[in-house]
XYZ file of C-alpha atoms in Angstrom:
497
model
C -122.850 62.977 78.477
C -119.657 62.672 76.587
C -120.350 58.963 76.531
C -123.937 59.516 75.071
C -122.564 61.687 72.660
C -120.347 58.515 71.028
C -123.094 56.296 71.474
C -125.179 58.220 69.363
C -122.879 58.697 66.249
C -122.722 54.711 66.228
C -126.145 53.846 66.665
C -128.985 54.608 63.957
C -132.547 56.432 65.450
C -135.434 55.691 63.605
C -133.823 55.525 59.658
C -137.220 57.220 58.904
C -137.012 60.179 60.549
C -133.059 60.692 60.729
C -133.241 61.539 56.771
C -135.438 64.300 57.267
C -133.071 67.003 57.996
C -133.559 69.964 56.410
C -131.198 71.181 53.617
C -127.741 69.869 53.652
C -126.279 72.139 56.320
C -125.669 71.363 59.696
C -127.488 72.153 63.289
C -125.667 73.905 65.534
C -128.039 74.060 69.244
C -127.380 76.266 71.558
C -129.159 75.730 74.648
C -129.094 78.777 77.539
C -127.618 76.867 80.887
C -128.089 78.343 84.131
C -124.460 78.742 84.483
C -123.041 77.949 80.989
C -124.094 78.637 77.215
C -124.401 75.001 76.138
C -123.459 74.151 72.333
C -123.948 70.699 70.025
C -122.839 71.303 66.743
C -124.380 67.572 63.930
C -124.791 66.829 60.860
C -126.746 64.556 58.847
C -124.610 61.515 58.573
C -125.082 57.831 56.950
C -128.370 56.513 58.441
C -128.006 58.773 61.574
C -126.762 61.976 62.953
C -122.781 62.805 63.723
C -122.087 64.765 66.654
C -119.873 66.821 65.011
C -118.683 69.265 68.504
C -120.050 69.458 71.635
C -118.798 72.764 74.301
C -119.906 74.915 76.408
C -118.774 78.626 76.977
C -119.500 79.700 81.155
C -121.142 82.578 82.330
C -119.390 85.431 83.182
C -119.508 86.023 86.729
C -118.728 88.744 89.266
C -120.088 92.713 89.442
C -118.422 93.490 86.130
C -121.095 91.493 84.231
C -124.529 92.064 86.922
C -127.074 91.433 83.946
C -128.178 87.789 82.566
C -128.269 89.293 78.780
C -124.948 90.713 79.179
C -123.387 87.628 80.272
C -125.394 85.568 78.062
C -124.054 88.155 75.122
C -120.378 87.269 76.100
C -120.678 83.195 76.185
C -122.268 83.463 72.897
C -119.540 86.008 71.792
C -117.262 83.078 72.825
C -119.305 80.429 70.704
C -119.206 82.357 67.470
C -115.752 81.520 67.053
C -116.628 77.704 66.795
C -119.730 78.075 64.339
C -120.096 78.855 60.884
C -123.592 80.133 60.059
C -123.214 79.336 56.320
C -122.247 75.483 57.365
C -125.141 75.488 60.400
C -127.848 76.540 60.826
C -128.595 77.724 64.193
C -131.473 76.621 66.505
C -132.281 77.522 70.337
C -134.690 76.695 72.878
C -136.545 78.778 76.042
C -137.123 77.321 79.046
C -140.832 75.404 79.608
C -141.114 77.707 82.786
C -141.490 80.885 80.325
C -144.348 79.234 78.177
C -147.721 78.329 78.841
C -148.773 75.444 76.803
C -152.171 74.319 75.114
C -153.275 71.989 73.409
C -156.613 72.446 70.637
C -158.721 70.418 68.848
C -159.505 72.243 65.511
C -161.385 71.407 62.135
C -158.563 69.038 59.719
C -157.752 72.226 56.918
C -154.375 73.740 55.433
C -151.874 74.992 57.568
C -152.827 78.230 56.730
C -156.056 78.371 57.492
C -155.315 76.203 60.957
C -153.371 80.123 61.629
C -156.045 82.284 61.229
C -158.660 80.299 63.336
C -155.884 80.638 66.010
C -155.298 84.198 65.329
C -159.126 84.505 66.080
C -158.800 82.568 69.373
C -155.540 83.734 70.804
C -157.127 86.394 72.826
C -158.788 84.148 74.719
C -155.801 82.014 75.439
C -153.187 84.215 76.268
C -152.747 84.561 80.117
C -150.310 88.155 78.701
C -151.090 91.213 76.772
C -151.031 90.672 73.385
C -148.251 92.896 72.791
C -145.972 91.128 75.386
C -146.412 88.061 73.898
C -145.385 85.112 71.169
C -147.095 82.281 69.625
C -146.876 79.763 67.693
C -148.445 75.894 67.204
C -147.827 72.725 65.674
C -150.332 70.085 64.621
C -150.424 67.029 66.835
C -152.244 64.060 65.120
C -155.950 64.114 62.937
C -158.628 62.383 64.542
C -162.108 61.731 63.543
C -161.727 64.967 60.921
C -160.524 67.102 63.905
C -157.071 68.329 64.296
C -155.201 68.286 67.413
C -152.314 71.486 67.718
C -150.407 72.096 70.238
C -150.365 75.724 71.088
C -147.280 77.422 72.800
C -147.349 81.032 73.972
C -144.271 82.701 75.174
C -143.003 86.196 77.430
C -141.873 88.111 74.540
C -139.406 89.594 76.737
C -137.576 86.529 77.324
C -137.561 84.869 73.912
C -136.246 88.597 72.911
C -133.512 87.969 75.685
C -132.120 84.912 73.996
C -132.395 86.137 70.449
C -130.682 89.194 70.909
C -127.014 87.508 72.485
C -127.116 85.489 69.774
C -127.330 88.195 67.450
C -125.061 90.384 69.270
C -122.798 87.662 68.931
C -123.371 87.763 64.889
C -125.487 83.894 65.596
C -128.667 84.476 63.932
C -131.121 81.595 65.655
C -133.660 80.632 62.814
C -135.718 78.116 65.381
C -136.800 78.947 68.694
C -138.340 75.890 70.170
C -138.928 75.112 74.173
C -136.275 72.833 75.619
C -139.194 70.341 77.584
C -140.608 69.491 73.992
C -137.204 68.729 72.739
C -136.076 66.916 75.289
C -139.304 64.723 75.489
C -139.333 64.161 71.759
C -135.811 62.633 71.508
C -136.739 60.413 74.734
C -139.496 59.201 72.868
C -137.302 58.528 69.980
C -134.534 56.958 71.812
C -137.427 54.272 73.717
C -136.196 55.685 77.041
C -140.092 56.624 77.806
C -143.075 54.804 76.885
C -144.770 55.028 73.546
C -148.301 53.594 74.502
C -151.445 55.141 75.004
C -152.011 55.594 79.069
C -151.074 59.055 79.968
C -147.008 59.385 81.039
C -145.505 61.963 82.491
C -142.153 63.634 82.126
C -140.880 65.627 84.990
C -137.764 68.016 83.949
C -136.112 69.670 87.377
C -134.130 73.096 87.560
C -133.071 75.403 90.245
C -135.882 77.257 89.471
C -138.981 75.273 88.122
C -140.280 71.770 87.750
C -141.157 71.087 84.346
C -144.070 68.620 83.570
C -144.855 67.214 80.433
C -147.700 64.739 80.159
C -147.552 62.676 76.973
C -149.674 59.738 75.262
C -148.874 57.845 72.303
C -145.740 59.570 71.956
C -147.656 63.360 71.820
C -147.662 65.837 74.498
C -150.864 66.339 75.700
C -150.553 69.134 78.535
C -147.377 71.083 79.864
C -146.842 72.394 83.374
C -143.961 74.213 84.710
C -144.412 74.870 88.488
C -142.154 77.963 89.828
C -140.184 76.546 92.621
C -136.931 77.702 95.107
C -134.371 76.236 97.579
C -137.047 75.620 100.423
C -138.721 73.631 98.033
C -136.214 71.391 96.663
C -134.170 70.726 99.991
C -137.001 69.889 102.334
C -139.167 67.334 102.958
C -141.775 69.700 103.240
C -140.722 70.686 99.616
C -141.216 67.551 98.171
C -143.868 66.921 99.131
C -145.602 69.844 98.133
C -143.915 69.188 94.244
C -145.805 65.530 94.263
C -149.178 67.192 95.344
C -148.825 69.289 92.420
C -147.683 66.529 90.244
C -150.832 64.849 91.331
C -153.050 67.511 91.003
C -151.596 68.251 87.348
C -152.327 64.417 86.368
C -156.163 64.954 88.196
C -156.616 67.651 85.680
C -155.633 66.385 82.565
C -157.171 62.531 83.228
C -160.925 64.956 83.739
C -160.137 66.591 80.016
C -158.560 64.209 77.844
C -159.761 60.210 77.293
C -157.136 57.886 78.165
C -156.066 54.003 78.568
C -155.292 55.039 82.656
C -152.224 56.544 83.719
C -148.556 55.648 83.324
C -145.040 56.167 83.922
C -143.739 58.903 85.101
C -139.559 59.794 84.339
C -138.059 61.817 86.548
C -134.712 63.615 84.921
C -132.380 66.620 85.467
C -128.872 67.762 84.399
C -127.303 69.595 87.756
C -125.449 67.684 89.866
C -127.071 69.361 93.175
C -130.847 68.387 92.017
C -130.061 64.720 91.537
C -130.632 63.649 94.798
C -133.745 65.579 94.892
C -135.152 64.093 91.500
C -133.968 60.576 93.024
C -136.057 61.160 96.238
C -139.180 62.447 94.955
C -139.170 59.408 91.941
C -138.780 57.546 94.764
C -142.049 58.551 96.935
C -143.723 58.405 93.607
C -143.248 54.067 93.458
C -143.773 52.037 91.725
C -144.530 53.805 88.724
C -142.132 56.481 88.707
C -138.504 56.319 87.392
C -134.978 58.531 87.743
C -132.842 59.231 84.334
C -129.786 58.941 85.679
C -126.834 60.682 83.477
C -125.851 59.449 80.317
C -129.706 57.679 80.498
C -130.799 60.744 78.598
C -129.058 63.422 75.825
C -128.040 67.195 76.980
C -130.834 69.562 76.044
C -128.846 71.168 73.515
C -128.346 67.484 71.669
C -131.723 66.854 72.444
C -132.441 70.252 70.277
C -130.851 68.938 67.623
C -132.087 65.258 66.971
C -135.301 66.545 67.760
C -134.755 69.465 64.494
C -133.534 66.335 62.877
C -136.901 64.591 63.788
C -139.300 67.225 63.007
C -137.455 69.093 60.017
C -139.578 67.632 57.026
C -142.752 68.506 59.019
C -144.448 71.960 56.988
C -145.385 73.189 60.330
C -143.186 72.853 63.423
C -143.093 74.813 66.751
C -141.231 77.929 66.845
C -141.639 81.166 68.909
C -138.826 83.441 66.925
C -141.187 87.028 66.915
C -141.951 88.119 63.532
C -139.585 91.623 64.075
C -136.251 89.374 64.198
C -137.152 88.234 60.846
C -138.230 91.467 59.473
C -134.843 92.854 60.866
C -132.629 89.913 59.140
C -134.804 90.757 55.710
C -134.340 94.301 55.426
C -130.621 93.838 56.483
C -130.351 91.278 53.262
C -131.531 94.141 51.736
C -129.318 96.383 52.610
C -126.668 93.970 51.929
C -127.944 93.379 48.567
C -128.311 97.254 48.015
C -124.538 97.573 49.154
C -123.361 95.120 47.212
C -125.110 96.344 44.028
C -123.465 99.773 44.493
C -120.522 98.311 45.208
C -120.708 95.936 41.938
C -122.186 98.959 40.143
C -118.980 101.123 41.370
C -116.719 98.508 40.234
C -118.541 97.887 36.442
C -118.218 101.890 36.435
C -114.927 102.252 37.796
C -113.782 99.680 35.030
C -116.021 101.485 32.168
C -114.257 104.782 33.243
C -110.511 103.168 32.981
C -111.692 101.805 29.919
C -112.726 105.097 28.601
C -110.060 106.871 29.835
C -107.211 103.973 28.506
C -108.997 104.289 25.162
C -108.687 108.058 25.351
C -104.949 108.078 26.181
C -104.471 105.549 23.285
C -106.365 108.070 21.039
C -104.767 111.074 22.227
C -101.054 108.816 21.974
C -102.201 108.312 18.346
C -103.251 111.799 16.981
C -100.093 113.019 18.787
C -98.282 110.580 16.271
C -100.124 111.712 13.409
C -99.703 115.217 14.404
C -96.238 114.603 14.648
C -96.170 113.276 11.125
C -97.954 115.804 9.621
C -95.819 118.143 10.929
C -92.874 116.253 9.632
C -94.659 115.948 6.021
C -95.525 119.467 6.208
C -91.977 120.428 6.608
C -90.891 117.941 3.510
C -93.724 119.322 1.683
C -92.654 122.827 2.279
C -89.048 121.531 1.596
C -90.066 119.635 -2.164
C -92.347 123.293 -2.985
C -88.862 125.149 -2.333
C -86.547 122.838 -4.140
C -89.187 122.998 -6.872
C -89.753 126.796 -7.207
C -85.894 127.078 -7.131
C -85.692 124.274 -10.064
C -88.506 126.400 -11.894
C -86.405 129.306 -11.769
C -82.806 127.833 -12.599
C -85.327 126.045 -15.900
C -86.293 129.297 -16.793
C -82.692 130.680 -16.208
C -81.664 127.754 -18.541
C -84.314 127.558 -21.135
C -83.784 130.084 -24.211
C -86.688 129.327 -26.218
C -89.144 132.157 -24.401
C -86.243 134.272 -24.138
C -87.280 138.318 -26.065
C -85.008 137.196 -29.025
C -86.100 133.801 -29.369
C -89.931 135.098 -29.313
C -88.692 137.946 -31.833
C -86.970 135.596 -34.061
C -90.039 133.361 -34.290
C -92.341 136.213 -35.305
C -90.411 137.499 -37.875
C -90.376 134.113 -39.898
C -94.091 134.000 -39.326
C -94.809 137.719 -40.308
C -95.833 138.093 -44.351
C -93.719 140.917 -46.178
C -96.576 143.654 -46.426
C -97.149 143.399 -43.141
C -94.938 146.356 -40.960
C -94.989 145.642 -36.910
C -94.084 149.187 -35.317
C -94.139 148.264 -31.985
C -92.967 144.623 -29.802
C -93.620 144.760 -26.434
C -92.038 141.655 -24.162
C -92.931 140.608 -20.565
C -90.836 137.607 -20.010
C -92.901 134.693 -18.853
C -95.604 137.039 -19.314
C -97.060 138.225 -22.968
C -95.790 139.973 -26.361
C -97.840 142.967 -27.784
C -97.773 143.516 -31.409
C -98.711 146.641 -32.883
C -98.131 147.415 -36.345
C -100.284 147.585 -40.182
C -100.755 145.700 -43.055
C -102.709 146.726 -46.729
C -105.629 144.739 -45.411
C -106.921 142.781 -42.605
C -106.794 139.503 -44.257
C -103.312 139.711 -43.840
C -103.297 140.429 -40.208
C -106.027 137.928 -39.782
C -103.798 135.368 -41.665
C -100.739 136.410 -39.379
C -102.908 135.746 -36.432
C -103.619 132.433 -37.306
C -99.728 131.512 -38.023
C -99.082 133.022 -34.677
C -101.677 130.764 -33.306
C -100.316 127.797 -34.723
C -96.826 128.701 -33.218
C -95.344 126.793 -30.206
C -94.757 129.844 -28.331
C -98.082 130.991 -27.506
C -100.590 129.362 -25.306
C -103.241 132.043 -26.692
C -103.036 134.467 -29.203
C -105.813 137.408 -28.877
C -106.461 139.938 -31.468
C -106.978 143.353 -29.973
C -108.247 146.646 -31.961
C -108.200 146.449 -35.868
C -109.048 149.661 -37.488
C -108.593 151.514 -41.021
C -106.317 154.348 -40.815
C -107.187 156.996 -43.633
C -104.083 159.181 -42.486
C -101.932 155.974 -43.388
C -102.870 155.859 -46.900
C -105.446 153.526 -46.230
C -103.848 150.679 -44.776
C -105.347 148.812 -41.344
C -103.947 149.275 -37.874
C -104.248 146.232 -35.519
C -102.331 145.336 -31.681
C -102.215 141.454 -30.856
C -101.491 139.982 -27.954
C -99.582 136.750 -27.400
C -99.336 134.772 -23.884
C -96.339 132.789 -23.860
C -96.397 129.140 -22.617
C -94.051 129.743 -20.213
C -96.400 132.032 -18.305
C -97.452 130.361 -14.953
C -101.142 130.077 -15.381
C -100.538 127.851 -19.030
C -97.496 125.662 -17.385
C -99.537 122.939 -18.085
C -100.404 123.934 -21.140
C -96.693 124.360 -21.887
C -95.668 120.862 -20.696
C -98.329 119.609 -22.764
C -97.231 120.874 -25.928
C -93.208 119.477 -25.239
């Protein structure tokens, strides 16, 4: 096979067909052995396919591992160290024994629509329960206005088998095909069985069933799997009995479907122990019967994958994966899309809340600052009002002109010569009270205004002015002078300097 493998990165298939992969990632096959998990990894190379890998990971043997799933779980645990999902995408087949095959003729209409008729009909085909089964189809060929589909219907149970390794495994299989079609597709493509319209017959042999696939015009046209065991396939007997059913199967489908007469049949298998067998019963079949010897035909798994590569661009293909592993795998995305939204929203709020809380400290570091400066101006401040009280004093210490004599001195120049003061009253800083008389209150009016005039006093006010007859008729008054040195007229006082 290794050898078939090299050939095939060389030589070109049909150019037409080899550029209809679908989307730029790879395939990655995995097909289910009877004693080995079976894995072809291409890719979509310059007018052909590239084998990329091709392995296999064995079957766990022994008591420690009784089930099938469980040993199919840990080959494919052993695979999913050589795949990446996000480079390949990952395609699987079940075996033709598990799948009962039919093929429809059905009014030419959309996809679609071809879906529901079936939907309608699939009661009436399925040999299982509804609930224990699969289905799906792919159209054939239009003729006359009619469509021809090929109809496959699958044991839930053992598609379910498959799909679940794989996703144990973390392999997520988005194409479940059956490995007869495959493998009698990429024949076709390859030439290595005929192409024309007489009814051919493929004839795949396992340990456990003989798989027959009758094609015309490169389209399968009926599929057969007949159950068989050891006294089958190592006794004459055996053989014999596996011809009259190949027979039989060929009687049945040359009654239903119009043909050009019957024509080759290919024998083929890939264990070493059945090759004798598959070489005996071609032979008994002469002279228009045929043996694939090894390296005569690809592996199943390649055969999977030229045969995705061959059908990719079609809008309907054949595939049994149930609806529920698709359901799971979309609310899982979701989940994953939920989680990673709270995650991304955690982060955007973690951020905003370092943000927030760097922006406070800076705040906080900067009205610590200021408070520290205020304090420190408050402290000057308080400082400058002491040094300028104490200068206030030590100018009022120093400055004479408010002094009791100075103030004295001044009125006396500015009192007229009738005019007798009795009484001077001084509050330093303060006022000056005058009480005295004069022959008339013009004068004391007149002495007011000198007063007035006089840089002393920042207001002069006269109080009570009254006639006193006991006096001899002259006129008692009291005025009273604030003195620009008083603190509420220090303003005033600066002023007039």
């Amino acid at each position: 096979m290794a050898g078939d493998a090299r050939r095939l990165v060389k030589n070109p298939f049909h150019p037409r067909r080899l550029t209809q992969l679908r989307g730029p990632r790879g395939c990655a096959a995995i097909f289910f052995g009877e004693t080995s998990l079976d894995l072809v990894i291409t890719r979509a190379g310059a007018g052909g396919v590239d084998v990329l890998k091709q392995t296999a990971a064995n079957l766990p043997t022994g008591e420690e591992v009784p089930e099938a799933k469980a040993r199919w779980q840990s080959a494919a645990q052993t695979l999913r160290q050589q795949i990446d999902p996000r480079e390949h995408r990952v395609v699987t087949a079940i075996g033709c024994e598990d799948v009962f095959c039919h093929a429809l003729t059905l009014p030419t209409t959309e996809p679609g629509e071809l879906k529901q008729m079936l939907d309608l009909q699939i009661d009436n085909l399925m040999p299982l329960p509804l609930e224990e089964a699969v289905y799906s189809f792919q159209p054939l060929e239009v003729v006359n206005g009619q469509t021809r589909v090929l109809v496959a219907i699958a044991r839930k149970d053992a598609v379910d088998e498959r799909v679940e390794a794989l996703e144990t495994a973390g392999l997520q299989p988005e194409i479940v095909t059956v490995d007869a079609l495959a493998v009698l597709r990429t024949l076709i493509e390859r030439g290595s069985v005929p192409r024309d319209d007489k009814l051919n017959t493929l004839v795949l042999l396992t340990a456990t069933a003989m798989n027959v696939v009758v094609h015309s015009r490169g389209l399968p046209v009926a599929v057969r799997s007949v159950v068989c065991g050891p006294e089958l396939l190592n006794s004459v007997e055996g053989h014999a009995a596996l011809r009259e059913e190949l027979q039989w199967t060929l009687a049945a489908v040359e009654a239903d479907v119009p043909h050009g007469g019957t024509g080759r049949t290919t024998f083929l298998t890939w264990t070493e122990e059945l090759r004798a067998t598959a070489q005996q019963i071609a032979a008994a079949c002469e002279p228009q019967a045929e043996f694939l010897a090894n390296g005569s035909a690809p592996s199943p798994a390649l055969s999977i994958c030229l045969d995705q590569a061959a059908v990719g661009a079609a809008k309907v293909q054949l595939n049994l994966l149930p609806d529920q592993w698709r359901q799971k795998r979309q609310a899982a995305q979701a989940r994953q899309r939920l989680i990673r939204g709270a995650i991304a929203a955690g982060v955007v709020y973690l951020l905003t809340l370092i943000v927030f809380l760097s922006w406070m400290e800076v705040r906080k570091a900067k009205l610590r600052n200021l408070e520290r400066e205020s304090l420190r101006l408050q402290r000057e401040y308080s400082q400058a009002r002491e040094l300028h009280g104490t200068l206030l004093a030590m100018q009022k210490q120093l400055d004479t002109r408010y002094s009791a004599l100075e103030v004295l001195r001044e009125i006396s120049v500015l009192m007229p010569e009738n005019l007798k003061l009795n009484q001077f009253v001084f509050k330093k800083d303060q006022t000056v009270t005058l009480r005295g008389q004069a022959p008339a209150a013009t004068i004391i009016y007149d002495f007011q205004g000198k007063l007035e005039k006089s840089p002393f006093f920042s207001k002069v006010s006269a109080g009570q002015i009254r006639g006193d007859p006991a006096a001899g008729g002259l006129t008692r008054f009291e005025i009273v002078c604030i003195l620009k040195s008083s603190p509420g007229t220090q303003g005033g006082s600066d002023g007039a300097k």
